[in-house]
Coordinates of C-alpha atoms in Angstrom, one line a residue:
Chain W
M936 CA 33.1 61.2 334.2
T937 CA 29.4 60.9 333.0
T938 CA 26.5 60.7 335.5
S939 CA 25.6 57.3 334.2
E940 CA 29.2 56.1 334.9
L941 CA 28.7 57.4 338.5
V942 CA 25.3 55.6 338.8
A943 CA 26.8 52.3 337.5
Q944 CA 29.6 52.5 340.1
I945 CA 27.0 53.1 342.8
Q946 CA 25.0 50.0 341.7
K947 CA 28.1 47.9 341.5
K948 CA 29.6 48.8 344.9
K949 CA 26.2 49.1 346.6
S950 CA 27.5 52.4 348.0
F951 CA 26.9 56.1 347.5
L952 CA 29.5 57.1 350.1
C953 CA 31.9 60.0 349.5
I954 CA 34.9 60.3 351.8
G955 CA 36.1 63.7 352.7
L956 CA 39.9 64.0 352.7
D957 CA 40.2 67.0 355.1
V958 CA 43.7 66.3 356.2
D959 CA 44.9 68.2 359.3
L960 CA 48.6 67.6 360.3
N961 CA 47.5 67.9 364.0
K962 CA 45.0 65.1 363.7
I963 CA 46.7 62.4 361.5
P964 CA 48.8 59.6 363.2
Q965 CA 51.9 61.3 364.5
H966 CA 54.2 58.5 363.3
L967 CA 53.5 59.7 359.7
L968 CA 55.1 63.1 360.5
K969 CA 58.4 61.4 361.4
E970 CA 58.5 58.7 358.8
E971 CA 57.1 60.3 355.7
E972 CA 58.5 63.0 353.4
D973 CA 54.9 64.0 352.5
P974 CA 52.7 62.9 355.4
I975 CA 49.5 64.3 353.9
F976 CA 49.8 62.3 350.8
A977 CA 51.0 59.2 352.7
F978 CA 47.9 59.5 354.9
N979 CA 45.6 60.0 351.9
K980 CA 47.2 57.1 350.0
A981 CA 46.7 54.7 352.9
I982 CA 43.1 55.8 353.4
I983 CA 42.3 55.5 349.7
D984 CA 43.9 52.1 349.4
A985 CA 41.9 50.8 352.4
T986 CA 38.5 52.3 351.5
H987 CA 38.2 52.6 347.7
H988 CA 36.0 49.5 347.3
L989 CA 33.5 51.0 349.9
C990 CA 33.0 54.4 348.5
V991 CA 32.3 56.0 345.1
A992 CA 33.8 59.4 345.6
Y993 CA 36.6 61.3 347.4
K994 CA 36.4 64.9 348.3
P995 CA 39.5 66.8 349.4
N996 CA 38.6 70.2 350.8
T997 CA 41.1 72.6 349.3
A998 CA 41.4 74.7 352.5
F999 CA 43.3 72.0 354.2
Y1000 CA 45.9 71.9 351.5
E1001 CA 46.2 75.6 350.9
A1002 CA 46.9 76.0 354.6
Y1003 CA 50.2 74.3 354.0
G1004 CA 51.2 76.5 351.1
I1005 CA 53.1 75.0 348.2
K1006 CA 53.8 71.8 350.1
G1007 CA 50.0 71.4 350.6
W1008 CA 49.3 72.1 347.0
E1009 CA 51.8 69.4 346.0
S1010 CA 50.1 66.9 348.3
L1011 CA 46.7 67.8 346.6
E1012 CA 48.2 67.2 343.2
K1013 CA 49.7 63.9 344.2
T1014 CA 46.4 62.8 345.7
I1015 CA 44.3 63.5 342.7
K1016 CA 47.0 62.1 340.3
Y1017 CA 47.0 58.9 342.4
L1018 CA 43.2 58.6 342.3
N1019 CA 43.0 59.2 338.6
E1020 CA 45.8 56.7 337.8
K1021 CA 45.0 53.9 340.3
Y1022 CA 41.2 54.2 340.7
P1023 CA 39.9 56.0 337.6
E1024 CA 36.3 54.7 338.4
I1025 CA 36.2 57.0 341.4
F1026 CA 34.3 60.3 341.2
T1027 CA 36.5 63.1 342.5
I1028 CA 35.3 66.4 344.0
A1029 CA 37.5 69.5 344.6
D1030 CA 35.6 71.0 347.6
A1031 CA 36.8 74.6 346.8
K1032 CA 33.5 76.6 347.0
R1033 CA 34.8 79.0 344.3
G1034 CA 33.0 81.7 342.5
D1035 CA 34.0 84.9 340.7
I1036 CA 33.2 87.0 337.7
G1037 CA 33.1 85.2 334.3
N1038 CA 36.7 85.2 333.0
T1039 CA 38.0 84.5 336.5
S1040 CA 35.6 81.6 337.0
T1041 CA 37.0 80.2 333.8
M1042 CA 40.5 80.3 335.3
Y1043 CA 39.2 78.4 338.4
A1044 CA 37.4 75.9 336.2
K1045 CA 40.7 75.3 334.2
A1046 CA 42.6 74.9 337.5
F1047 CA 40.3 72.2 338.8
F1048 CA 39.0 70.4 335.7
E1049 CA 42.1 70.6 333.4
D1050 CA 45.2 71.2 335.5
L1051 CA 44.2 68.9 338.4
A1052 CA 41.7 66.8 336.4
F1053 CA 39.0 66.6 339.1
D1054 CA 35.6 65.3 337.9
S1055 CA 33.8 68.1 339.8
V1056 CA 34.2 71.2 341.9
T1057 CA 32.0 72.9 344.5
V1058 CA 30.9 76.6 343.8
A1059 CA 29.1 79.3 345.7
P1060 CA 26.0 80.9 344.1
Y1061 CA 26.1 84.5 345.5
M1062 CA 27.5 86.1 342.3
G1063 CA 24.9 84.4 340.1
K1064 CA 24.7 83.0 336.6
D1065 CA 27.8 84.4 335.0
S1066 CA 30.0 83.2 337.9
V1067 CA 28.8 79.6 337.6
E1068 CA 28.1 79.1 333.8
P1069 CA 31.9 79.1 333.0
F1070 CA 32.2 75.9 335.1
L1071 CA 29.2 74.4 333.4
A1072 CA 30.8 74.7 329.9
F1073 CA 33.2 71.7 330.6
K1074 CA 31.9 68.5 329.1
D1075 CA 31.5 65.5 331.5
K1076 CA 32.6 67.7 334.4
H1077 CA 30.2 68.5 337.2
T1078 CA 29.6 71.7 339.1
I1079 CA 28.3 71.2 342.6
M1080 CA 26.6 74.4 343.8
L1081 CA 25.9 75.3 347.4
A1082 CA 22.2 75.3 348.0
L1083 CA 21.4 74.5 351.7
T1084 CA 24.5 74.0 353.8
S1085 CA 24.7 72.0 357.1
N1086 CA 26.2 74.8 359.3
A1087 CA 24.4 77.1 361.7
G1088 CA 25.1 80.1 359.4
A1089 CA 22.8 78.5 356.7
F1090 CA 19.9 80.2 358.6
D1091 CA 21.5 83.7 358.2
F1092 CA 20.7 84.0 354.5
Q1093 CA 19.9 80.7 352.8
T1094 CA 16.5 80.2 354.5
K1095 CA 15.4 83.8 354.3
T1096 CA 12.2 84.4 352.3
V1097 CA 12.8 85.9 348.8
D1098 CA 9.7 86.5 346.7
G1099 CA 7.6 84.1 348.8
K1100 CA 10.1 81.3 349.0
E1101 CA 13.4 80.6 350.8
L1102 CA 16.6 81.9 349.1
Y1103 CA 18.0 78.4 348.6
K1104 CA 14.9 77.3 346.7
H1105 CA 15.2 80.5 344.6
V1106 CA 18.9 79.5 343.9
L1107 CA 17.8 76.0 342.9
E1108 CA 15.0 77.2 340.5
T1109 CA 17.1 80.0 339.0
S1110 CA 20.0 77.7 338.3
K1111 CA 17.8 75.3 336.3
T1112 CA 17.6 78.0 333.6
W1113 CA 21.3 78.3 333.1
T1114 CA 23.2 77.0 330.0
N1115 CA 24.4 73.4 330.6
A1116 CA 22.4 73.2 333.8
A1117 CA 22.5 69.4 333.3
N1118 CA 26.1 69.6 334.6
L1119 CA 24.9 70.9 338.0
M1120 CA 24.8 69.0 341.2
Y1121 CA 23.9 70.7 344.6
V1122 CA 25.2 70.7 348.2
V1123 CA 22.3 70.0 350.6
G1124 CA 23.1 69.4 354.3
A1125 CA 21.7 66.3 356.0
T1126 CA 20.9 68.1 359.2
K1127 CA 17.6 69.2 357.6
A1128 CA 16.2 65.9 356.2
E1129 CA 12.6 67.2 356.1
Y1130 CA 13.7 69.8 353.5
F1131 CA 14.6 67.2 351.0
A1132 CA 11.0 66.6 350.0
D1133 CA 10.6 70.2 348.9
I1134 CA 14.0 70.2 347.2
R1135 CA 13.1 67.2 345.2
K1136 CA 10.0 69.0 343.8
I1137 CA 12.3 71.6 342.3
I1138 CA 15.2 69.3 341.2
P1139 CA 13.8 65.8 340.9
H1140 CA 16.8 64.2 339.2
S1141 CA 19.9 66.1 340.2
F1142 CA 22.6 64.5 342.3
L1143 CA 23.0 66.0 345.8
L1144 CA 26.2 66.0 347.7
V1145 CA 25.1 65.6 351.3
P1146 CA 27.4 66.6 354.2
G1147 CA 26.3 66.3 357.9
V1148 CA 25.4 62.7 358.3
G1149 CA 26.8 61.4 361.6
A1150 CA 29.1 63.9 363.3
Q1151 CA 26.7 66.9 362.5
G1152 CA 23.6 64.9 363.5
G1153 CA 22.0 64.0 360.1
N1154 CA 20.2 60.7 359.7
L1155 CA 21.0 58.5 356.7
Q1156 CA 17.6 56.8 356.6
D1157 CA 15.7 60.1 356.7
V1158 CA 17.9 61.7 353.9
C1159 CA 17.3 58.7 351.7
K1160 CA 13.5 58.6 352.4
Y1161 CA 13.1 62.1 351.2
G1162 CA 16.1 62.6 348.9
M1163 CA 16.7 59.5 346.9
T1164 CA 15.8 59.3 343.2
E1165 CA 15.4 56.5 340.6
N1166 CA 19.2 56.9 340.0
V1167 CA 20.0 57.2 343.7
G1168 CA 20.9 60.9 343.2
L1169 CA 22.8 61.1 346.5
L1170 CA 26.4 61.2 347.5
I1171 CA 26.6 61.1 351.3
N1172 CA 29.8 62.6 352.6
S1173 CA 31.7 61.6 355.7
S1174 CA 35.0 63.1 356.6
R1175 CA 36.3 63.1 360.2
G1176 CA 34.1 60.1 361.2
I1177 CA 36.1 57.9 358.8
I1178 CA 39.6 59.3 358.3
Y1179 CA 40.2 60.0 362.0
A1180 CA 38.6 56.7 363.2
S1181 CA 41.9 55.9 364.8
S1182 CA 45.0 58.0 365.5
N1183 CA 47.3 55.0 365.7
E1184 CA 49.2 52.8 363.2
D1185 CA 45.9 51.0 362.4
F1186 CA 44.3 54.2 361.1
A1187 CA 43.7 52.9 357.6
E1188 CA 42.0 49.7 358.8
A1189 CA 39.9 51.7 361.3
A1190 CA 38.8 54.1 358.5
A1191 CA 37.8 51.1 356.4
K1192 CA 35.7 49.7 359.3
S1193 CA 34.0 53.0 359.8
A1194 CA 33.4 53.3 356.0
E1195 CA 32.0 49.8 355.9
I1196 CA 29.4 50.5 358.6
L1197 CA 28.0 53.3 356.4
Q1198 CA 28.4 51.3 353.2
Q1199 CA 26.4 48.4 354.8
D1200 CA 23.6 50.8 355.8
M1201 CA 23.6 52.0 352.2
K1202 CA 23.6 48.5 350.8
A1203 CA 20.5 47.7 352.9
I1204 CA 18.7 50.8 351.6
L1205 CA 19.6 50.1 348.0
E1206 CA 18.3 46.6 348.2
Chain Q
M1049 CA 48.0 96.6 359.0
T1050 CA 45.5 98.8 361.0
T1051 CA 42.8 100.8 359.3
S1052 CA 44.5 104.1 360.4
E1053 CA 47.7 103.0 358.8
L1054 CA 45.8 102.5 355.6
V1055 CA 44.1 105.9 355.9
A1056 CA 47.5 107.6 356.6
Q1057 CA 48.9 106.1 353.4
I1058 CA 45.9 107.3 351.4
Q1059 CA 46.4 110.9 352.7
K1060 CA 50.2 110.7 352.0
K1061 CA 50.0 109.4 348.5
K1062 CA 46.8 111.3 347.6
S1063 CA 45.5 108.0 346.2
F1064 CA 43.0 105.3 347.1
L1065 CA 43.9 103.1 344.1
C1066 CA 44.1 99.4 344.3
I1067 CA 45.8 97.6 341.4
G1068 CA 44.5 94.1 340.6
L1069 CA 47.3 91.7 339.7
D1070 CA 45.2 89.3 337.5
V1071 CA 48.1 87.9 335.5
D1072 CA 47.2 85.9 332.4
L1073 CA 50.2 84.4 330.5
N1074 CA 48.3 85.0 327.3
K1075 CA 48.1 88.7 327.9
I1076 CA 51.5 89.7 329.4
P1077 CA 54.3 90.9 327.1
Q1078 CA 55.5 87.8 325.3
H1079 CA 59.2 88.6 325.6
L1080 CA 58.8 87.8 329.4
L1081 CA 57.8 84.2 328.5
K1082 CA 61.2 83.7 326.7
E1083 CA 63.5 85.6 329.0
E1084 CA 62.2 84.9 332.5
E1085 CA 62.1 81.7 334.6
D1086 CA 59.0 82.9 336.4
P1087 CA 57.3 85.3 333.9
I1088 CA 54.3 85.9 336.3
F1089 CA 56.5 87.1 339.1
A1090 CA 58.7 89.1 336.7
F1091 CA 55.6 90.9 335.4
N1092 CA 54.3 91.6 338.9
K1093 CA 57.6 92.9 340.1
A1094 CA 58.0 95.3 337.2
I1095 CA 54.4 96.5 337.6
I1096 CA 54.8 97.0 341.4
D1097 CA 58.1 98.8 341.1
A1098 CA 56.6 101.2 338.5
T1099 CA 53.3 101.9 340.3
H1100 CA 53.8 101.5 344.1
H1101 CA 53.9 105.3 344.7
L1102 CA 50.6 105.8 342.9
C1103 CA 48.5 103.2 344.7
V1104 CA 47.9 102.0 348.2
A1105 CA 46.9 98.4 347.6
Y1106 CA 47.6 95.4 345.4
K1107 CA 45.1 92.7 344.8
P1108 CA 46.2 89.4 343.2
N1109 CA 43.1 87.3 342.3
T1110 CA 44.0 83.8 343.4
A1111 CA 42.3 82.2 340.4
F1112 CA 44.9 83.4 338.0
Y1113 CA 47.7 81.8 340.1
E1114 CA 45.8 78.5 340.8
A1115 CA 45.2 78.1 337.1
Y1116 CA 49.0 77.4 336.8
G1117 CA 49.2 74.9 339.6
I1118 CA 52.2 74.8 341.8
K1119 CA 54.2 77.2 339.6
G1120 CA 51.3 79.7 339.9
W1121 CA 51.2 79.2 343.7
E1122 CA 55.0 79.9 343.8
S1123 CA 54.5 83.1 341.8
L1124 CA 51.8 84.2 344.2
E1125 CA 54.1 83.5 347.2
K1126 CA 57.0 85.4 345.6
T1127 CA 54.7 88.3 344.8
I1128 CA 53.3 88.8 348.3
K1129 CA 56.8 88.2 349.9
Y1130 CA 58.3 90.9 347.6
L1131 CA 55.5 93.3 348.5
N1132 CA 55.8 92.7 352.3
E1133 CA 59.6 93.1 352.2
K1134 CA 60.1 96.0 349.8
Y1135 CA 56.8 97.9 350.2
P1136 CA 55.5 97.1 353.7
E1137 CA 53.3 100.2 353.7
I1138 CA 51.2 98.7 350.9
F1139 CA 47.8 97.1 351.8
T1140 CA 47.6 93.6 350.3
I1141 CA 44.4 91.8 349.3
A1142 CA 44.1 88.1 348.5
D1143 CA 41.1 88.1 346.2
A1144 CA 40.1 84.6 346.9
K1145 CA 36.3 84.8 347.6
R1146 CA 36.6 81.9 350.1
G1147 CA 34.0 80.7 352.6
D1148 CA 33.3 77.3 354.3
I1149 CA 32.2 75.9 357.6
G1150 CA 33.9 77.1 360.7
N1151 CA 37.0 75.0 361.1
T1152 CA 37.6 75.0 357.4
S1153 CA 37.4 78.8 357.2
T1154 CA 40.0 78.9 359.9
M1155 CA 42.3 76.9 357.6
Y1156 CA 41.7 79.4 354.8
A1157 CA 42.3 82.3 357.2
K1158 CA 45.6 80.8 358.3
A1159 CA 46.6 80.2 354.6
F1160 CA 46.1 83.8 353.6
F1161 CA 46.8 85.7 356.9
E1162 CA 49.6 83.7 358.3
D1163 CA 51.3 81.5 355.7
L1164 CA 51.1 84.1 352.9
A1165 CA 50.9 87.1 355.3
F1166 CA 48.3 89.1 353.3
D1167 CA 46.6 92.0 355.1
S1168 CA 43.2 91.0 353.9
V1169 CA 41.2 88.4 352.0
T1170 CA 37.8 88.5 350.2
V1171 CA 35.1 86.1 351.3
A1172 CA 31.6 85.1 350.1
P1173 CA 28.6 85.5 352.5
Y1174 CA 26.3 82.7 351.4
M1175 CA 27.2 80.3 354.3
G1176 CA 26.6 83.0 357.0
K1177 CA 28.1 84.0 360.3
D1178 CA 30.1 80.9 361.2
S1179 CA 31.8 80.8 357.8
V1180 CA 33.1 84.4 358.1
E1181 CA 33.8 84.9 361.9
P1182 CA 36.9 82.6 361.8
F1183 CA 38.5 85.2 359.5
L1184 CA 37.4 88.1 361.7
A1185 CA 39.3 86.7 364.7
F1186 CA 42.7 87.7 363.3
K1187 CA 44.0 91.0 364.8
D1188 CA 44.9 93.8 362.3
K1189 CA 43.7 91.6 359.4
H1190 CA 40.7 92.6 357.3
T1191 CA 38.0 90.4 355.8
I1192 CA 36.4 91.9 352.7
M1193 CA 33.0 90.4 352.2
L1194 CA 31.1 90.3 348.9
A1195 CA 28.0 92.6 349.2
L1196 CA 27.0 93.9 345.8
T1197 CA 29.2 92.8 342.9
S1198 CA 29.8 94.4 339.6
N1199 CA 28.8 91.5 337.3
A1200 CA 25.5 90.9 335.6
G1201 CA 24.8 87.9 337.9
A1202 CA 24.6 90.3 340.8
F1203 CA 21.0 90.7 339.9
D1204 CA 20.2 87.0 340.2
F1205 CA 20.2 86.9 344.0
Q1206 CA 22.0 89.9 345.6
T1207 CA 19.3 92.4 344.6
K1208 CA 16.3 90.2 345.3
T1209 CA 14.0 91.4 348.1
V1210 CA 14.3 89.6 351.5
D1211 CA 12.0 90.8 354.3
G1212 CA 11.4 94.1 352.6
K1213 CA 14.9 94.9 351.5
E1214 CA 17.5 93.7 349.0
L1215 CA 19.6 90.6 350.0
Y1216 CA 22.9 92.6 349.8
K1217 CA 21.5 95.1 352.4
H1218 CA 20.4 92.2 354.6
V1219 CA 23.9 90.8 354.3
L1220 CA 25.4 94.2 355.3
E1221 CA 23.1 94.6 358.3
T1222 CA 23.5 91.1 359.5
S1223 CA 27.3 91.2 359.3
K1224 CA 27.4 94.2 361.6
T1225 CA 26.2 92.0 364.5
W1226 CA 29.1 89.5 364.1
T1227 CA 32.0 89.2 366.5
N1228 CA 34.9 91.5 365.5
A1229 CA 32.7 93.1 362.8
A1230 CA 35.1 96.0 362.9
N1231 CA 37.5 93.9 360.9
L1232 CA 35.0 93.8 358.0
M1233 CA 35.3 95.6 354.7
Y1234 CA 32.9 95.0 351.8
V1235 CA 33.0 94.6 348.0
V1236 CA 30.6 97.0 346.3
G1237 CA 30.7 97.3 342.5
A1238 CA 31.1 100.7 340.9
T1239 CA 28.6 100.0 338.1
K1240 CA 25.8 100.9 340.5
A1241 CA 26.9 104.3 342.0
E1242 CA 23.4 105.3 343.0
Y1243 CA 23.3 102.3 345.4
F1244 CA 26.2 103.8 347.5
A1245 CA 24.0 106.3 349.3
D1246 CA 21.8 103.5 350.6
I1247 CA 24.8 101.4 351.5
R1248 CA 26.4 104.3 353.5
K1249 CA 23.2 104.5 355.6
I1250 CA 23.9 100.9 356.8
I1251 CA 27.7 101.0 357.0
P1252 CA 28.7 104.6 357.3
H1253 CA 32.3 104.1 358.2
S1254 CA 33.5 100.7 356.6
F1255 CA 36.0 100.6 353.9
L1256 CA 34.6 99.5 350.5
L1257 CA 36.6 97.7 347.8
V1258 CA 35.2 98.9 344.6
P1259 CA 35.7 97.1 341.3
G1260 CA 34.2 98.2 338.0
V1261 CA 35.5 101.7 337.6
G1262 CA 36.6 102.2 333.9
A1263 CA 36.5 98.9 332.0
Q1264 CA 33.1 97.9 333.5
G1265 CA 31.6 101.3 333.1
G1266 CA 31.7 102.7 336.7
N1267 CA 32.3 106.4 337.2
L1268 CA 34.9 107.5 339.8
Q1269 CA 33.2 110.9 340.6
D1270 CA 29.8 109.3 341.2
V1271 CA 31.2 106.6 343.4
C1272 CA 33.1 109.2 345.5
K1273 CA 30.0 111.5 345.7
Y1274 CA 27.9 108.8 347.3
G1275 CA 30.4 106.5 348.8
M1276 CA 33.2 108.5 350.4
T1277 CA 33.5 108.9 354.2
E1278 CA 35.5 111.2 356.5
N1279 CA 38.3 108.6 356.3
V1280 CA 37.9 108.2 352.5
G1281 CA 36.6 104.6 353.1
L1282 CA 37.1 103.6 349.5
L1283 CA 39.6 101.4 347.7
I1284 CA 39.0 101.7 343.9
N1285 CA 40.3 98.7 342.0
S1286 CA 41.6 98.7 338.5
S1287 CA 43.1 95.6 337.0
R1288 CA 43.3 95.2 333.2
G1289 CA 43.1 98.9 332.5
I1290 CA 46.5 99.3 334.2
I1291 CA 48.4 96.1 334.0
Y1292 CA 47.7 95.5 330.3
A1293 CA 48.0 99.2 329.2
S1294 CA 50.8 98.0 326.8
S1295 CA 51.8 94.6 325.7
N1296 CA 55.3 95.7 324.6
E1297 CA 58.6 96.2 326.5
D1298 CA 57.3 99.5 327.9
F1299 CA 54.5 97.7 329.7
A1300 CA 55.6 98.9 333.2
E1301 CA 55.9 102.5 332.2
A1302 CA 52.5 102.3 330.4
A1303 CA 50.9 100.8 333.5
A1304 CA 52.4 103.7 335.6
K1305 CA 50.9 106.2 333.2
S1306 CA 47.5 104.6 333.4
A1307 CA 47.7 104.4 337.2
E1308 CA 48.7 108.1 337.3
I1309 CA 45.6 109.2 335.4
L1310 CA 43.4 107.6 338.0
Q1311 CA 45.6 108.8 340.9
Q1312 CA 45.5 112.4 339.6
D1313 CA 41.7 112.1 339.5
M1314 CA 41.7 110.9 343.1
K1315 CA 44.1 113.6 344.2
A1316 CA 41.7 116.2 342.8
I1317 CA 38.8 114.6 344.7
L1318 CA 40.7 114.4 347.9
E1319 CA 41.8 118.1 347.7

């Protein structure tokens, strides 16, 4: 998917919401475990059917699928296939946080971009240029690199000063020089809205995937005030606050209601 | 597996060799593709049977399995199950370079330590303490964190100066304060043998997983001179130089010959 197709979808739906499909068998409605052969996919399908008109992206975190071995991997494959067939306008993100030396990163890129046909994948920056550029080589695919994350551990290394500026700013600036840098997006946590102004000085146009609104304390208005671009440039992720809005048979409708609250806030901001 | 069991195995076999099982269908002997239902597992099984007495660890890189989707994941499961059943003395490493926020890292830890029953997994440090500690909570399991990697991109961020010292040293020092830090090992590339002396000042006893000997230019004697501890403290990895020593029907014997050359060098150093 091209960036302009993503922007067009945002304008049409009046939403820049991404829904995180972090499916934990201990947290989904327990009737699904009894009734469904593949409860993870059944859960995802119901959530997607109920919320697809309110969001522009879905983001399964691969950890939640790998934890169930081959069965989990099958659920992930079914979920991305269902999204690509039934809702091809949706932007899909494999939240995998991968990164390895050159030829190995190419294997990961093929796994997520070709075999699973995701539009994008998240990567970690620690191994530098030759660990990320193999992902950037894929046309109309997007590589979403960790910059400033929303967890407490972000302050261990990301905000330390390197050559006069924080490491995450150094990561942002360096990455702009890489081949096919136009295919980069970045993860920036919403818990530090005041940082968005500085970040936009370095990457004024790039899309940012923003976790941490809601449950982790981030404020949507603040993030938009400092982080929004002429093309919106933001994908706000919510996972647990939407998909676990109810643990009963009404879980899909409850998820849609929670998603709609965020989408209405976004609509107001866009207008 | 405990660290002392690993050390005992090293002393018994006179080897601290780790063989990387980075299986690429384009590189394995082509007769396997015709004859075998699962050529990746058939290849691994033959390599393992031919080399298990010469090495103390095997390290499948998960990228090479994920690239083949569910079939690849099945090959990985069969490989680790075969190792655990037939050669339980072998130390197993899932080279996955994972890392995510707390509860998500726990899902990855369960996937590799419980579901697949690996002895260890590699992780990336960028997200800090709460992304790594969930792995460290597992008893007799080992978390191998990236410190200084062997690729060119290592110089993009890892060697930049943070508070008067290189980032990778900052990562090493910080990680020593984490809960269950005794379960940490570190990835340090062999291409920079002169760095091992400084690293040993920070982590005098920890095991290091060392890629980059041979193909990537690292020298075994130099690494041992600066990096070896009273308990050896080194696992030297070789992947392509061993597993692709021959592309013919004699590939397993050729792999054993290549492994034996390294093992004999190690034996000389240990004695």
